[in-house]
Coordinates of C-alpha atoms in Angstrom, one line a residue:
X1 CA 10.3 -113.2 -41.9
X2 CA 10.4 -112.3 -38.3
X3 CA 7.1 -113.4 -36.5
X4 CA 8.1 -112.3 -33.1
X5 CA 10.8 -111.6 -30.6
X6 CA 11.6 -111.8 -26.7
X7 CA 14.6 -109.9 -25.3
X8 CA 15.8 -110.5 -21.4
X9 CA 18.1 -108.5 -19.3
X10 CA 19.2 -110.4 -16.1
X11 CA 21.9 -112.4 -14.5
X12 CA 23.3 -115.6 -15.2
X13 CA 25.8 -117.4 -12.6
X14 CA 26.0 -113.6 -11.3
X15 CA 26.8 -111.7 -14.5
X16 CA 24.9 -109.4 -16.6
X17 CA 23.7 -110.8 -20.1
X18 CA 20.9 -109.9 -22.9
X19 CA 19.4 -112.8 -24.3
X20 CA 17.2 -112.2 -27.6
X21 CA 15.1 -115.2 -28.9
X22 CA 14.3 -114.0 -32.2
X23 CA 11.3 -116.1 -34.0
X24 CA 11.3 -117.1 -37.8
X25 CA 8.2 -118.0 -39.8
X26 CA 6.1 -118.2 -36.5
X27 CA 2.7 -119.0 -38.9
X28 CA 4.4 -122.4 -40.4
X29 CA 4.8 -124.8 -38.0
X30 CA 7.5 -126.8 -40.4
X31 CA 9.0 -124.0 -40.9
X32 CA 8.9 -122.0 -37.6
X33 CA 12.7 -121.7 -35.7
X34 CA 14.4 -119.5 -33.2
X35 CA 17.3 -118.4 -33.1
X36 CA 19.2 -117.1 -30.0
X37 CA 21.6 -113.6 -29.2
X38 CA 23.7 -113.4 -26.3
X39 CA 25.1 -110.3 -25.8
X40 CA 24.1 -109.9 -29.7
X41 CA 26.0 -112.9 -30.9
X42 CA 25.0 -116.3 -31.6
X43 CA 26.3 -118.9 -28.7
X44 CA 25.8 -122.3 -29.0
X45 CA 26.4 -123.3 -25.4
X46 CA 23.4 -120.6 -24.5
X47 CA 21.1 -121.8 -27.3
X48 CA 21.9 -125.5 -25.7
X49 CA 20.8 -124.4 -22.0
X50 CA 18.1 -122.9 -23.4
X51 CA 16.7 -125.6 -26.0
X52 CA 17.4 -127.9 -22.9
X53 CA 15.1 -125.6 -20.9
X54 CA 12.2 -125.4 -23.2
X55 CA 12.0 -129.1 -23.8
X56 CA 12.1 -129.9 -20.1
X57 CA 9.2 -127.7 -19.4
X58 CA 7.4 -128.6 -22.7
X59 CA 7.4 -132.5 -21.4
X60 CA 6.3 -131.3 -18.3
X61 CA 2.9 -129.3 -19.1
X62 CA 2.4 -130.3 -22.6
X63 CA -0.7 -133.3 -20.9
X64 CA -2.5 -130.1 -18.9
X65 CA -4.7 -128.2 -20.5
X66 CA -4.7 -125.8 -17.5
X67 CA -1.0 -124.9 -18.3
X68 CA 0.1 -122.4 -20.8
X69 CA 1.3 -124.4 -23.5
X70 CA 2.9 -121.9 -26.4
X71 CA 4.3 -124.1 -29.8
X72 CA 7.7 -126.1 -28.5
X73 CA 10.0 -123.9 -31.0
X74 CA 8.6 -120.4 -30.2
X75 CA 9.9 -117.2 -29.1
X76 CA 7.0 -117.6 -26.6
X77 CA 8.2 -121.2 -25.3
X78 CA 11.8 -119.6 -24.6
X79 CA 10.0 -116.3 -23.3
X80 CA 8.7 -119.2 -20.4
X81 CA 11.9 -120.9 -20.1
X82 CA 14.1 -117.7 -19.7
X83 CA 11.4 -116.4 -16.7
X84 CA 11.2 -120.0 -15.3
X85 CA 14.7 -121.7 -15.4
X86 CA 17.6 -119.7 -17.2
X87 CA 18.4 -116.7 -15.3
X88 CA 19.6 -116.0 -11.3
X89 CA 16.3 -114.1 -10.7
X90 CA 13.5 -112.3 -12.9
X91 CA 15.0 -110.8 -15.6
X92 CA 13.8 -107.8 -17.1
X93 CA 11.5 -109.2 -20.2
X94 CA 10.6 -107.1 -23.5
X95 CA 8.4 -109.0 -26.1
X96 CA 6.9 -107.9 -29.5
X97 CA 4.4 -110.4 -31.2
X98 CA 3.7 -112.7 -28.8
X99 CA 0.6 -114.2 -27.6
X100 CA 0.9 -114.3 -23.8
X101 CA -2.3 -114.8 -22.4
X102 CA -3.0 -117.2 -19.8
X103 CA 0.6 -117.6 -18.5
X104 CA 1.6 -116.8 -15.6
X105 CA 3.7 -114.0 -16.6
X106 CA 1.3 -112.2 -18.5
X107 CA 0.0 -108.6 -17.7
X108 CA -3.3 -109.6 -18.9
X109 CA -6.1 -109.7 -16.6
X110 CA -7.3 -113.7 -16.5
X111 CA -10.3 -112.8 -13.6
X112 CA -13.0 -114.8 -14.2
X113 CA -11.4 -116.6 -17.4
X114 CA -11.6 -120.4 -17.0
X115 CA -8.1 -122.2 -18.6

């Protein structure tokens, strides 16, 4: 069952390419997985960079309870890594079922919300 999904339009190493994180049994954490379109195929050299991404920034923040910490195999973890570390600049982000709030690339308005 598909729990939730995160779909980027930017540039890698200067060319154009969609990446779709699509997330599997979100609600089990056993059973939770991604799995990763580019260009809407499966790549296993993309879903490297990007598994390499997520875990680098997980081991980073994972001991701050100020950081935005979403499960480590999450379309919401790779939602992070593709803004933070995978594209040229910003890509263009569309999400559905994720729960954003309190990172730094939500549109949610944090004022006067402690983290």
């Amino acid at each position: 069952m598909i729990t939730a999904r995160t779909k980027a339009k930017g540039k890698r190493e200067g060319k154009s390419v969609v990446i779709e994180c699509i997330e599997y049994d979100g609600e089990d954490d056993d059973k939770r997985h991604v799995v990763i379109l580019k260009n809407g195929a499966e790549d296993e050299y993309t879903s490297f960079l990007l598994n390499d991404c997520v875990f680098r920034r997980y081991a980073r923040n994972t001991k701050f309870a100020c950081c935005y910490n979403p499960p480590f195999n999450s379309a919401a973890a790779y939602w992070v890594a593709m803004h933070e570390d995978y594209f040229d600049e910003p890509p263009e982000i569309e999400t559905e079922g994720l729960n954003t709030f309190g990172s730094p690339y939500s549109d949610e308005n944090t004022d006067g919300v402690f983290f």
